[in-house]
Coordinates of C-alpha atoms in Angstrom, one line a residue:
M284 CA 116.3 124.1 101.2
Q285 CA 114.7 121.3 98.9
Y286 CA 113.8 118.2 99.4
K287 CA 112.6 115.8 95.9
F288 CA 111.7 112.3 97.7
L289 CA 111.1 113.7 101.2
E290 CA 108.6 116.3 100.3
N291 CA 106.5 113.0 99.2
I292 CA 106.6 110.8 101.9
N293 CA 103.7 111.4 104.4
K294 CA 102.3 107.9 105.3
P295 CA 104.7 104.8 105.3
E296 CA 103.1 103.1 102.4
D297 CA 104.7 106.2 100.8
L298 CA 108.6 104.0 100.5
K299 CA 107.2 100.6 99.6
A300 CA 106.7 102.2 95.8
L301 CA 110.9 104.3 95.7
S302 CA 113.1 102.2 94.0
K303 CA 116.9 101.6 95.7
D304 CA 118.3 104.3 93.9
A305 CA 115.6 106.6 95.1
L306 CA 115.8 105.8 99.1
K307 CA 119.3 106.4 98.9
E308 CA 118.6 109.7 97.5
L309 CA 115.8 109.7 100.1
C310 CA 117.8 108.9 103.3
A311 CA 121.0 112.0 102.4
E312 CA 118.1 113.8 103.2
I313 CA 116.7 112.6 105.5
R314 CA 119.9 113.7 107.2
A315 CA 120.0 116.6 105.9
F316 CA 116.2 117.6 107.3
L317 CA 117.4 116.2 110.2
K318 CA 120.9 118.6 110.1
E319 CA 118.7 122.1 109.7
N320 CA 116.2 121.2 112.0
I321 CA 117.2 120.8 114.8
S322 CA 120.1 123.1 115.1
K323 CA 117.6 125.4 115.4
T324 CA 115.1 123.5 117.7
G325 CA 117.6 121.2 119.8
G326 CA 116.7 117.7 120.0
H327 CA 118.7 114.7 120.1
L328 CA 120.2 114.6 116.6
A329 CA 123.5 111.7 116.8
S330 CA 121.2 108.7 117.3
N331 CA 118.5 109.1 115.1
L332 CA 121.0 110.1 112.2
G333 CA 122.8 106.6 112.6
A334 CA 119.3 105.2 113.2
V335 CA 118.1 106.8 109.1
E336 CA 118.6 103.6 107.1
M337 CA 117.5 101.3 110.1
T338 CA 114.4 102.9 110.3
V339 CA 113.2 103.2 106.4
A340 CA 113.7 99.5 106.3
I341 CA 111.2 98.9 109.1
H342 CA 109.0 101.0 107.1
R343 CA 109.6 99.1 103.9
V344 CA 109.1 95.5 105.6
F345 CA 106.6 96.7 108.3
D346 CA 103.0 97.5 108.2
S347 CA 102.3 100.8 111.1
P348 CA 99.6 101.0 112.6
R349 CA 98.9 97.3 111.5
D350 CA 102.3 96.8 112.8
K351 CA 102.7 97.5 116.4
I352 CA 107.1 100.0 116.3
V353 CA 108.1 100.0 120.1
F354 CA 110.9 102.4 120.5
D355 CA 112.8 102.6 123.1
V356 CA 113.3 105.7 125.1
G357 CA 112.1 106.7 122.1
H358 CA 114.1 110.3 121.9
Q359 CA 115.7 107.9 118.5
S360 CA 112.5 107.8 116.7
Y361 CA 112.5 111.4 114.3
V362 CA 112.7 109.4 111.4
H363 CA 110.0 107.3 112.1
K364 CA 108.1 110.7 113.3
L365 CA 108.7 112.5 109.5
I366 CA 107.7 108.3 107.8
T367 CA 104.0 108.9 109.5
G368 CA 103.1 112.3 108.6
R369 CA 104.8 114.8 110.7
R370 CA 107.3 116.3 108.7
E371 CA 105.1 119.9 108.7
Q372 CA 105.1 119.5 112.0
F373 CA 108.7 119.9 113.0
E374 CA 109.9 123.6 113.2
T375 CA 107.5 122.7 116.2
L376 CA 110.3 120.0 117.6
R377 CA 110.0 120.3 121.9
K378 CA 108.0 123.9 121.9
K379 CA 105.3 124.6 123.7
G380 CA 102.0 122.6 122.0
G381 CA 104.4 120.8 119.9
L382 CA 105.9 117.9 118.7
S383 CA 108.0 115.7 121.5
G384 CA 110.9 114.5 121.1
F385 CA 109.9 111.0 122.0
T386 CA 107.4 108.5 120.9
K387 CA 104.0 109.9 122.3
P388 CA 100.6 107.9 122.0
Y389 CA 98.3 110.9 121.7
E390 CA 100.5 112.4 119.0
S391 CA 100.6 110.0 116.4
E392 CA 98.7 105.8 115.6
H393 CA 102.0 105.2 114.3
D394 CA 103.2 105.4 117.7
P395 CA 101.6 101.8 119.9
F396 CA 104.1 103.0 123.7
G397 CA 105.2 106.1 125.1
A398 CA 108.8 106.3 126.2
G399 CA 111.2 108.6 127.6
H400 CA 113.7 106.7 129.7
S401 CA 115.5 103.6 129.0
S402 CA 115.4 100.6 128.9
T403 CA 111.0 99.8 128.6
S404 CA 110.3 98.6 124.2
I405 CA 111.0 95.2 125.0
S406 CA 108.7 94.5 128.4
A407 CA 105.9 97.1 126.5
A408 CA 106.1 95.0 122.9
L409 CA 105.7 91.7 124.9
G410 CA 103.4 93.1 126.6
I411 CA 101.6 94.3 123.0
A412 CA 102.4 91.5 121.3
T413 CA 100.3 89.0 123.9
A414 CA 97.3 91.5 123.5
M415 CA 97.4 91.4 120.2
K416 CA 97.1 86.8 120.5
L417 CA 94.8 87.0 122.2
K418 CA 92.1 89.5 121.1
G419 CA 93.3 86.8 117.6
E420 CA 95.1 90.0 116.2
E421 CA 97.2 90.1 113.0
G422 CA 100.3 91.8 112.4
F423 CA 103.9 91.3 114.6
T424 CA 105.5 93.7 117.2
V425 CA 109.1 95.5 117.1
A426 CA 110.7 96.5 119.7
V427 CA 113.3 99.2 118.8
I428 CA 116.0 99.4 121.6
G429 CA 119.5 100.8 121.5
D430 CA 122.8 98.8 122.8
G431 CA 123.0 100.8 125.6
A432 CA 119.7 100.0 127.1
L433 CA 120.4 96.6 126.9
T434 CA 122.7 98.0 130.7
G435 CA 119.4 98.1 132.1
G436 CA 118.0 95.5 134.4
L437 CA 114.3 95.7 132.2
A438 CA 115.9 95.1 129.1
Y439 CA 117.1 91.6 130.4
E440 CA 113.8 91.2 132.8
G441 CA 111.7 91.6 129.0
L442 CA 114.2 89.4 127.1
N443 CA 113.8 86.8 129.9
N444 CA 109.9 86.2 129.7
A445 CA 109.3 86.9 125.7
G446 CA 111.9 85.1 124.9
R447 CA 110.1 81.4 125.6
S448 CA 106.6 83.5 124.4
N449 CA 105.0 82.7 121.1
T450 CA 104.3 85.8 120.3
R451 CA 105.2 87.5 116.7
L452 CA 108.0 89.5 118.3
I453 CA 110.3 90.8 116.6
V454 CA 113.9 92.7 118.7
I455 CA 115.7 94.7 116.6
L456 CA 118.8 95.8 118.9
N457 CA 120.4 99.1 117.1
D458 CA 124.4 98.5 118.2
N459 CA 125.9 101.7 117.6
E460 CA 129.0 100.9 120.3
L461 CA 129.3 97.9 122.2
S462 CA 129.8 94.7 120.7
I463 CA 126.6 92.6 122.4
S464 CA 127.2 88.9 121.6
R465 CA 129.8 86.7 122.5
N466 CA 132.3 86.0 120.4
V467 CA 135.0 82.7 120.7
G468 CA 137.8 81.7 118.0
S469 CA 137.0 82.9 114.5
I470 CA 134.6 79.8 113.5
A471 CA 132.5 81.9 115.9
Q472 CA 132.9 85.2 113.9
H473 CA 132.9 84.3 110.1
L474 CA 129.1 81.4 111.1
S475 CA 128.1 84.9 113.5
K476 CA 128.8 87.2 109.8
I477 CA 127.3 84.7 107.5
T478 CA 124.0 83.5 108.6
S479 CA 123.6 87.5 108.0
R480 CA 123.6 87.4 104.9
P481 CA 121.3 87.8 102.5
A482 CA 122.7 85.6 100.1
Y483 CA 123.1 83.1 102.8
F484 CA 119.0 83.0 102.8
R485 CA 118.7 82.8 98.8
A486 CA 120.9 79.4 99.4
K487 CA 119.3 77.9 102.5
D488 CA 115.8 78.2 100.3
K489 CA 116.9 77.2 97.2
T490 CA 118.5 73.7 98.7
K491 CA 115.4 73.5 100.7
T492 CA 113.5 73.9 97.5
F493 CA 115.4 71.5 96.0
L494 CA 115.1 69.0 98.6
S495 CA 111.6 68.8 99.1
K496 CA 111.4 67.9 95.3
I497 CA 113.2 64.6 96.1
P498 CA 110.5 61.7 97.3
Y499 CA 109.6 59.9 100.6
L500 CA 114.2 61.3 101.4
G501 CA 114.1 65.4 100.8
K502 CA 112.4 66.3 104.0
P503 CA 114.5 63.9 105.6
I504 CA 117.5 65.2 104.5
Y505 CA 117.4 69.1 104.5
K506 CA 116.1 68.1 109.0
F507 CA 119.4 66.4 109.5
I508 CA 121.1 69.6 107.9
H509 CA 119.9 71.8 109.4
W510 CA 119.8 69.9 112.5
T511 CA 123.9 69.5 111.2
K512 CA 124.4 72.7 111.2
T513 CA 122.7 74.1 114.4
A514 CA 124.4 71.8 116.5
F515 CA 128.1 72.5 115.1
K516 CA 126.3 76.1 115.6
R517 CA 126.0 75.6 119.0
A518 CA 128.2 73.5 119.7
I519 CA 130.7 76.7 119.2
Y520 CA 129.5 79.5 119.6
T521 CA 126.2 81.0 121.4
N522 CA 124.7 84.0 122.8
I523 CA 122.4 85.2 125.3
F524 CA 119.6 85.6 123.1
E525 CA 119.5 81.6 121.9
D526 CA 119.8 81.1 125.7
L527 CA 117.0 83.0 126.1
G528 CA 115.4 80.9 123.2
F529 CA 115.4 83.8 120.0
I530 CA 115.9 83.1 116.3
Y531 CA 119.3 85.8 116.5
F532 CA 120.2 87.4 113.5
G533 CA 122.9 89.6 112.7
P534 CA 125.5 91.7 112.7
I535 CA 124.1 93.3 109.8
D536 CA 124.9 96.2 108.4
G537 CA 122.4 99.5 109.8
H538 CA 122.6 101.3 106.4
N539 CA 121.9 98.5 103.9
I540 CA 118.3 98.7 102.9
E541 CA 118.0 96.1 101.5
A542 CA 120.2 93.5 104.1
M543 CA 118.4 94.5 106.8
A544 CA 115.2 94.7 104.8
Q545 CA 115.4 91.3 103.6
V546 CA 116.5 89.9 107.3
M547 CA 113.5 91.3 108.3
E548 CA 111.1 89.0 105.8
R549 CA 113.3 86.3 106.8
A550 CA 112.8 87.9 110.8
K551 CA 108.5 86.8 110.0
Q552 CA 108.7 83.6 108.3
T553 CA 110.7 82.1 111.8
E554 CA 107.9 80.0 114.9
K555 CA 109.9 81.8 117.2
P556 CA 110.3 85.6 118.7
S557 CA 113.3 87.1 117.2
V558 CA 116.8 89.2 117.5
I559 CA 118.0 90.8 114.6
H560 CA 121.3 92.2 115.4
I561 CA 121.9 95.5 113.8
K562 CA 125.6 97.8 113.2
T563 CA 124.9 101.3 112.4
V564 CA 127.4 104.4 113.0
K565 CA 125.9 106.8 115.7
G566 CA 125.8 110.7 114.3
K567 CA 126.2 109.2 110.8
G568 CA 126.8 111.7 107.5
Y569 CA 127.7 114.5 109.8
V570 CA 131.6 114.6 110.0
Y571 CA 131.0 116.8 114.1
A572 CA 128.6 114.2 115.3
E573 CA 129.8 110.5 113.9
D574 CA 133.9 112.3 115.8
N575 CA 132.0 113.2 118.9
P576 CA 128.9 111.6 119.3
T577 CA 128.6 112.4 123.0
L578 CA 128.6 116.0 122.9
Y579 CA 125.9 116.1 119.7
H580 CA 123.7 113.1 121.4
G581 CA 121.1 116.2 122.8
V582 CA 122.2 119.0 121.2
S583 CA 120.2 122.5 122.1
E584 CA 120.8 125.0 119.1
F585 CA 123.9 124.5 117.2
D586 CA 126.4 125.7 114.1
V587 CA 125.5 123.8 111.4
D588 CA 128.3 124.6 108.9
D589 CA 131.0 124.3 111.5
G590 CA 129.5 122.5 114.5
I591 CA 130.2 124.6 117.2
H592 CA 127.1 124.4 120.4
L593 CA 125.6 127.7 120.9
S594 CA 125.5 127.0 124.3
V595 CA 128.7 124.8 125.2
G596 CA 131.0 126.7 127.5
K597 CA 128.0 128.2 129.5
K598 CA 128.7 128.0 133.8
N599 CA 126.0 125.8 135.2
F600 CA 125.3 123.7 138.3
S601 CA 126.2 120.9 136.7
C602 CA 129.6 121.3 135.9
V603 CA 130.0 124.1 140.0
F604 CA 129.4 120.4 141.5
A605 CA 131.9 118.7 139.5
D606 CA 133.6 120.9 140.2
A607 CA 133.0 121.2 143.5
L608 CA 133.5 117.5 144.4
I609 CA 137.0 117.2 143.1
E610 CA 138.1 119.9 145.1
I611 CA 136.4 117.5 148.2
A612 CA 138.3 115.0 146.4
K613 CA 141.8 116.2 146.5
T614 CA 141.8 116.3 149.9
D615 CA 139.8 113.0 151.1
N616 CA 140.5 109.6 148.8
H617 CA 137.6 108.5 150.4
I618 CA 135.0 110.5 147.7
C619 CA 134.0 108.1 145.1
A620 CA 131.4 109.3 142.1
I621 CA 128.8 107.4 140.2
T622 CA 126.9 108.0 137.1
A623 CA 124.4 105.9 134.6
A624 CA 125.9 106.6 131.4
M625 CA 125.0 110.1 132.2
A626 CA 128.9 111.6 132.9
P627 CA 129.4 114.4 130.5
G628 CA 125.3 115.7 131.4
V629 CA 125.6 115.3 134.7
G630 CA 129.6 116.9 134.8
L631 CA 131.4 113.8 135.8
D632 CA 133.2 113.5 133.4
R633 CA 135.5 116.2 135.1
F634 CA 135.8 114.1 138.1
Q635 CA 136.7 111.1 136.2
K636 CA 140.3 113.1 134.3
V637 CA 141.4 114.1 137.5
F638 CA 139.8 110.9 139.4
P639 CA 139.8 107.9 136.5
G640 CA 140.3 105.4 140.1
R641 CA 137.6 107.3 141.6
F642 CA 135.1 107.4 139.6
F643 CA 132.3 104.1 138.2
D644 CA 130.4 104.4 135.1
V645 CA 127.4 101.7 135.6
G646 CA 125.8 102.1 132.1
I647 CA 122.1 102.6 132.4
A648 CA 121.2 100.9 135.1
E649 CA 119.7 103.6 138.6
G650 CA 119.1 100.9 141.1
H651 CA 121.9 99.3 140.6
A652 CA 123.8 102.2 141.0
V653 CA 122.6 103.1 144.3
T654 CA 123.3 100.0 145.7
F655 CA 126.2 99.8 144.3
S656 CA 126.5 102.9 146.5
A657 CA 125.5 101.8 149.3
G658 CA 128.1 99.2 149.1
L659 CA 131.0 101.7 148.7
A660 CA 129.1 103.3 151.3
K661 CA 129.5 99.9 154.0
E662 CA 132.8 99.4 153.5
G663 CA 133.8 103.0 154.6
M664 CA 134.4 105.2 151.1
K665 CA 131.9 108.1 150.6
P666 CA 129.5 107.7 147.5
V667 CA 128.1 110.8 145.4
F668 CA 125.8 109.4 142.8
A669 CA 124.8 112.3 139.9
C670 CA 121.3 111.3 138.2
Y671 CA 118.6 113.2 136.8
S672 CA 116.2 114.1 138.5
S673 CA 113.3 111.7 137.3
F674 CA 116.0 109.3 136.1
L675 CA 117.3 108.5 139.6
Q676 CA 113.0 107.7 140.0
R677 CA 114.3 104.1 138.3
G678 CA 116.2 103.3 142.3
Y679 CA 113.9 104.1 144.7
D680 CA 113.6 100.8 145.5
E681 CA 117.4 101.0 146.6
I682 CA 117.4 104.4 148.0
I683 CA 115.0 103.2 151.2
H684 CA 115.8 99.3 151.3
D685 CA 119.8 99.3 150.9
T686 CA 121.3 102.6 151.4
A687 CA 118.4 104.1 154.4
I688 CA 117.3 101.3 156.4
Q689 CA 121.5 100.7 156.7
H690 CA 122.5 104.1 157.8
L691 CA 124.2 104.4 154.9
P692 CA 126.0 107.2 154.0
V693 CA 125.6 107.8 150.3
I694 CA 125.6 111.2 149.1
F695 CA 122.7 111.9 145.8
A696 CA 123.5 114.8 143.2
I697 CA 120.6 114.8 142.2
D698 CA 120.2 117.1 138.4
R699 CA 117.8 118.3 137.3
A700 CA 115.0 119.2 139.5
G701 CA 112.5 121.1 139.2
F702 CA 111.1 122.3 135.3
V703 CA 113.2 120.6 133.3
G704 CA 111.8 122.4 129.1
E705 CA 111.7 121.1 126.3
D706 CA 111.9 117.0 126.6
G707 CA 108.9 117.2 128.6
E708 CA 107.1 114.9 131.2
T709 CA 108.8 112.2 130.5
H710 CA 112.3 114.3 132.4
Q711 CA 110.6 116.1 134.6
G712 CA 112.5 116.4 137.5
L713 CA 109.4 117.0 140.2
F714 CA 109.0 113.8 141.9
D715 CA 111.8 113.8 143.7
V716 CA 110.7 115.8 147.1
S717 CA 107.7 114.5 147.1
M718 CA 109.2 110.5 146.8
M719 CA 112.0 111.3 149.5
M720 CA 110.4 112.7 152.1
S721 CA 109.1 110.1 153.9
I722 CA 112.2 108.0 154.0
P723 CA 113.1 107.8 158.1
G724 CA 116.7 109.5 158.1
L725 CA 117.7 111.2 154.4
E726 CA 118.3 114.7 154.7
I727 CA 117.2 116.9 151.3
Y728 CA 119.1 119.7 149.8
S729 CA 117.7 122.5 147.7
P730 CA 120.4 124.9 147.0
F731 CA 119.6 127.8 144.7
S732 CA 123.2 129.3 143.7
Y733 CA 126.5 127.9 143.4
D734 CA 127.6 129.0 146.4
Q735 CA 125.2 127.7 148.1
L736 CA 125.8 123.8 145.9
E737 CA 129.8 123.9 146.4
K738 CA 128.9 124.7 150.4
T739 CA 126.9 121.8 150.8
I740 CA 128.0 118.9 149.0
K741 CA 130.8 120.2 151.2
K742 CA 128.7 119.5 153.9
A743 CA 126.9 116.4 153.1
C744 CA 130.2 114.7 152.3
G745 CA 131.5 115.1 155.5
S746 CA 127.5 113.9 157.4
G747 CA 127.9 110.5 157.3
I748 CA 124.1 109.9 157.1
P749 CA 122.0 109.4 153.6
V750 CA 121.9 113.6 151.9
A751 CA 120.1 114.0 148.7
V752 CA 121.4 117.8 147.1
R753 CA 118.8 118.5 144.2
Y754 CA 119.8 121.9 141.5
P755 CA 117.8 122.7 138.7
R756 CA 119.4 122.3 135.2
G757 CA 121.3 125.5 133.2
G758 CA 122.9 128.3 135.1
E759 CA 121.7 130.8 137.9
S760 CA 120.3 134.0 137.6
I761 CA 119.7 135.6 141.5
P762 CA 118.1 138.9 141.6
E763 CA 120.2 141.3 142.6
D764 CA 118.2 141.9 146.6
L765 CA 118.4 137.4 146.8
K766 CA 122.5 137.6 147.3
E767 CA 122.7 137.8 150.6
I768 CA 120.8 134.4 150.8
A769 CA 122.3 133.4 148.3
V770 CA 125.4 133.6 149.9
S771 CA 123.8 131.8 153.1
S772 CA 124.2 128.4 154.0
E773 CA 121.6 128.2 156.8
P774 CA 119.4 126.0 156.0
I775 CA 116.7 128.9 156.6
S776 CA 116.5 132.2 155.4
A777 CA 114.6 135.2 155.7
L778 CA 114.8 138.2 154.1
D779 CA 111.8 141.4 155.0
T780 CA 110.1 139.5 157.7
E781 CA 109.7 142.0 160.2
N782 CA 105.6 143.6 159.8
A783 CA 104.9 142.0 156.7
D784 CA 101.5 141.1 155.3
V785 CA 102.6 138.3 153.3
I786 CA 105.3 135.6 153.5
I787 CA 106.5 133.9 150.6
I788 CA 108.0 130.4 151.6
S789 CA 110.0 128.4 148.8
Y790 CA 113.1 126.4 148.0
G791 CA 115.9 125.6 144.9
R792 CA 114.9 128.3 142.1
A793 CA 111.7 128.8 142.5
L794 CA 113.0 131.7 144.7
N795 CA 113.4 133.3 141.8
E796 CA 109.4 133.5 141.1
A797 CA 109.4 134.2 144.4
D798 CA 111.0 137.7 144.3
S799 CA 109.5 138.9 141.2
A800 CA 105.8 138.0 143.5
K801 CA 107.6 140.3 146.4
K802 CA 107.9 143.2 143.7
I803 CA 104.6 143.5 142.2
L804 CA 102.9 142.7 145.6
G805 CA 105.1 145.7 146.5
Q806 CA 103.6 147.8 143.6
S807 CA 99.8 147.6 144.9
G808 CA 101.6 148.2 149.1
I809 CA 100.8 144.8 150.1
K810 CA 104.1 144.5 153.0
T811 CA 105.7 140.9 151.6
G812 CA 109.1 138.4 153.2
I813 CA 110.6 135.5 151.6
V814 CA 111.3 133.4 153.5
A815 CA 114.7 130.4 152.1
L816 CA 114.6 126.8 152.8
L817 CA 118.5 125.6 151.7
Q818 CA 117.6 122.3 154.2
I819 CA 114.0 120.8 152.9
K820 CA 114.1 117.5 155.3
P821 CA 114.4 117.9 158.1
V822 CA 113.0 121.9 158.8
D823 CA 113.4 123.5 161.5
Y824 CA 109.5 124.4 162.1
D825 CA 110.1 126.4 165.7
R826 CA 112.4 128.6 164.1
L827 CA 110.2 128.9 160.9
F828 CA 107.2 129.8 163.1
D829 CA 109.0 132.5 164.6
L830 CA 109.5 133.5 161.3
T831 CA 106.6 133.9 160.0
G832 CA 103.9 133.4 162.7
R833 CA 102.8 136.4 162.7
A834 CA 101.8 137.3 159.2
K835 CA 98.1 137.1 158.1
T836 CA 99.1 135.0 155.3
I837 CA 101.4 132.0 154.3
C838 CA 102.1 131.1 151.3
F839 CA 104.3 128.7 150.0
V840 CA 105.5 128.4 145.9
E841 CA 106.9 124.2 145.9
E842 CA 108.6 123.6 142.0
G843 CA 107.3 120.2 142.3
M844 CA 104.1 117.7 143.3
R845 CA 102.0 119.3 145.5
S846 CA 100.8 115.9 147.2
G847 CA 103.6 115.2 149.8
G848 CA 105.5 117.9 148.9
V849 CA 107.6 120.4 150.9
G850 CA 104.4 123.1 150.9
E851 CA 101.9 119.9 152.4
K852 CA 104.2 119.2 155.8
T853 CA 105.1 123.3 156.4
G854 CA 101.3 124.1 156.3
I855 CA 100.8 121.2 159.6
E856 CA 103.2 121.8 160.6
L857 CA 102.2 125.9 161.4
Y858 CA 98.7 125.3 162.3
N859 CA 100.3 122.5 164.9
R860 CA 102.5 125.4 166.3
G861 CA 99.0 127.9 166.5
Y862 CA 99.0 130.1 163.5
K863 CA 95.9 131.5 162.6
G864 CA 96.7 133.2 159.4
E865 CA 95.8 132.3 155.8
Y866 CA 97.8 129.4 154.5
K867 CA 98.4 129.1 150.9
L868 CA 99.4 126.2 148.9
L869 CA 101.0 126.7 144.9
A870 CA 102.8 123.8 143.8
V871 CA 102.2 121.1 140.6
D872 CA 98.4 119.4 141.7
E873 CA 97.3 116.4 140.1
T874 CA 99.3 116.7 136.0
F875 CA 101.8 115.5 133.8
V876 CA 103.9 118.8 132.7
H877 CA 104.2 119.2 129.1
Q878 CA 107.1 119.9 127.5
A879 CA 107.8 124.0 126.7
T880 CA 110.3 126.4 129.0
V881 CA 111.2 125.8 131.4
Q882 CA 110.2 130.0 132.0
E883 CA 106.4 128.4 129.7
Q884 CA 106.4 126.2 132.3
Y885 CA 106.2 128.0 135.9
E886 CA 103.3 129.8 133.9
M887 CA 101.6 126.9 133.4
C888 CA 100.9 125.6 136.4
G889 CA 100.7 129.3 137.7
L890 CA 104.3 129.2 139.6
D891 CA 106.0 132.2 137.4
G892 CA 106.1 136.0 139.4
K893 CA 103.1 137.5 138.8
S894 CA 100.7 134.0 139.2
I895 CA 101.9 134.2 142.6
S896 CA 101.1 137.9 142.9
K897 CA 97.5 137.3 141.7
A898 CA 97.0 134.4 144.2
L899 CA 98.0 136.9 147.2
M900 CA 96.1 139.6 146.4

């Protein structure tokens, strides 16, 4: 497809010369480009379709990279990437060595701050704005944040501090679903709308100009009018942003470039930090995404013409977990399910339909979700908090302080454990094990089959203690010779360990790579056994030593961080029990794993079957 205007946009300055009609055509081309490309690479579709005019307006008014544009999460920055010279690389989006699906400073000078998780933009932007002020640099700092991100506590910490700062900070609130302002009555709603119209600004400027020409009285009269209007407005209407010290503009049509540009220019003239509240339609311009923005928030490959997702309907660990929890909840009315704005992602939309009264979506607030779950548990309920591994990092203090110390039976269903593929370093589930291994009284399980997951969730729900059950993204793929292990609910299972020269210990999905290495080593005459850990904390190290202690070499393969992981502890425990052979530990070591396919990430970290076997030959 030919793009008349988009092909000539290679830097933000190229937008500034376009006419109003040309900008409208450009926005249509951007939407067509996004649909065409994301249908092939996967990525965040609906949020970017809704942010087209907003991003164009931002780059029309501000001068990146002198002005710093900080995107919250960064998943809605695709249009920003197109405008800032990365169009030709878009076919590499989310691929190994290609464009990231989020903002990355190493990718472009137009990305001043990296992102991947929610609610960070205001705090980061305030820090940047303060540093610019201290250095005497000109320029504005713009934080672009969605309404969903305002459920995260960090956003309010940022707002609380930014509102009383004297910085050139402008917060653009992209509201595509939720009403943020507290509207009281029809007059308040009217004022909210009228003070955002360009006509209001023109009238205000004309009044100020006219009164300034009246000697002696003009300036006092203008001040009195301004004071009266402000006092009247505050008497009947306020919102959280004004209460925190911001100048508030909005709501504004987020698909009207001219209106947004005028308000942004006005915000640049204020003496205090400001909030520009815009209303957008998530998925705008693509009927399937507009009708179902949740389904099209993050997509894999899909057919542009009919909107069919090529991966929809495939069985996966998230669905198996949810279905297992539903079955347990049918006979145990103490079971509750909690999510932090990720119900479809973790499969709990299924639970919600069956047990709406025992389902709780707390929004993007993982710390609150953990403590809320602890409160439920304190009063006898059995809360199951399902969360992506990388997002659970945000609730670490609450896991220790509010759950484990009080021995409260919260079940943590940790989705996307291990490598996650194309979302890259901010989303890898590689830290949950080392993060939780040191927490007293917490049990951790890592099933690698659907059958194990079902059995483990049932066991966890009846345990009466804090339990974490971690499982990978996607579906199971189990080699034939691991089928027996895959159905075992034993904490430790063994395969061909009798008289083995080499024994590979592993857990979770990495067992597949261990099995691949076993086959390669077998071709070279090296007799190899496998030990599979279903329970990775605590481990029965006496039994583990009985199974492995006579092998010449033990190799622990861990799809997680080396430091603080299971493999490190296992090596110490086996040596303490008298192991005299060679102990090798293969894990992710001192690196953040960038985007690629999951298999490529195994290879990048030396954890694929070929790399394991090479290390053992």
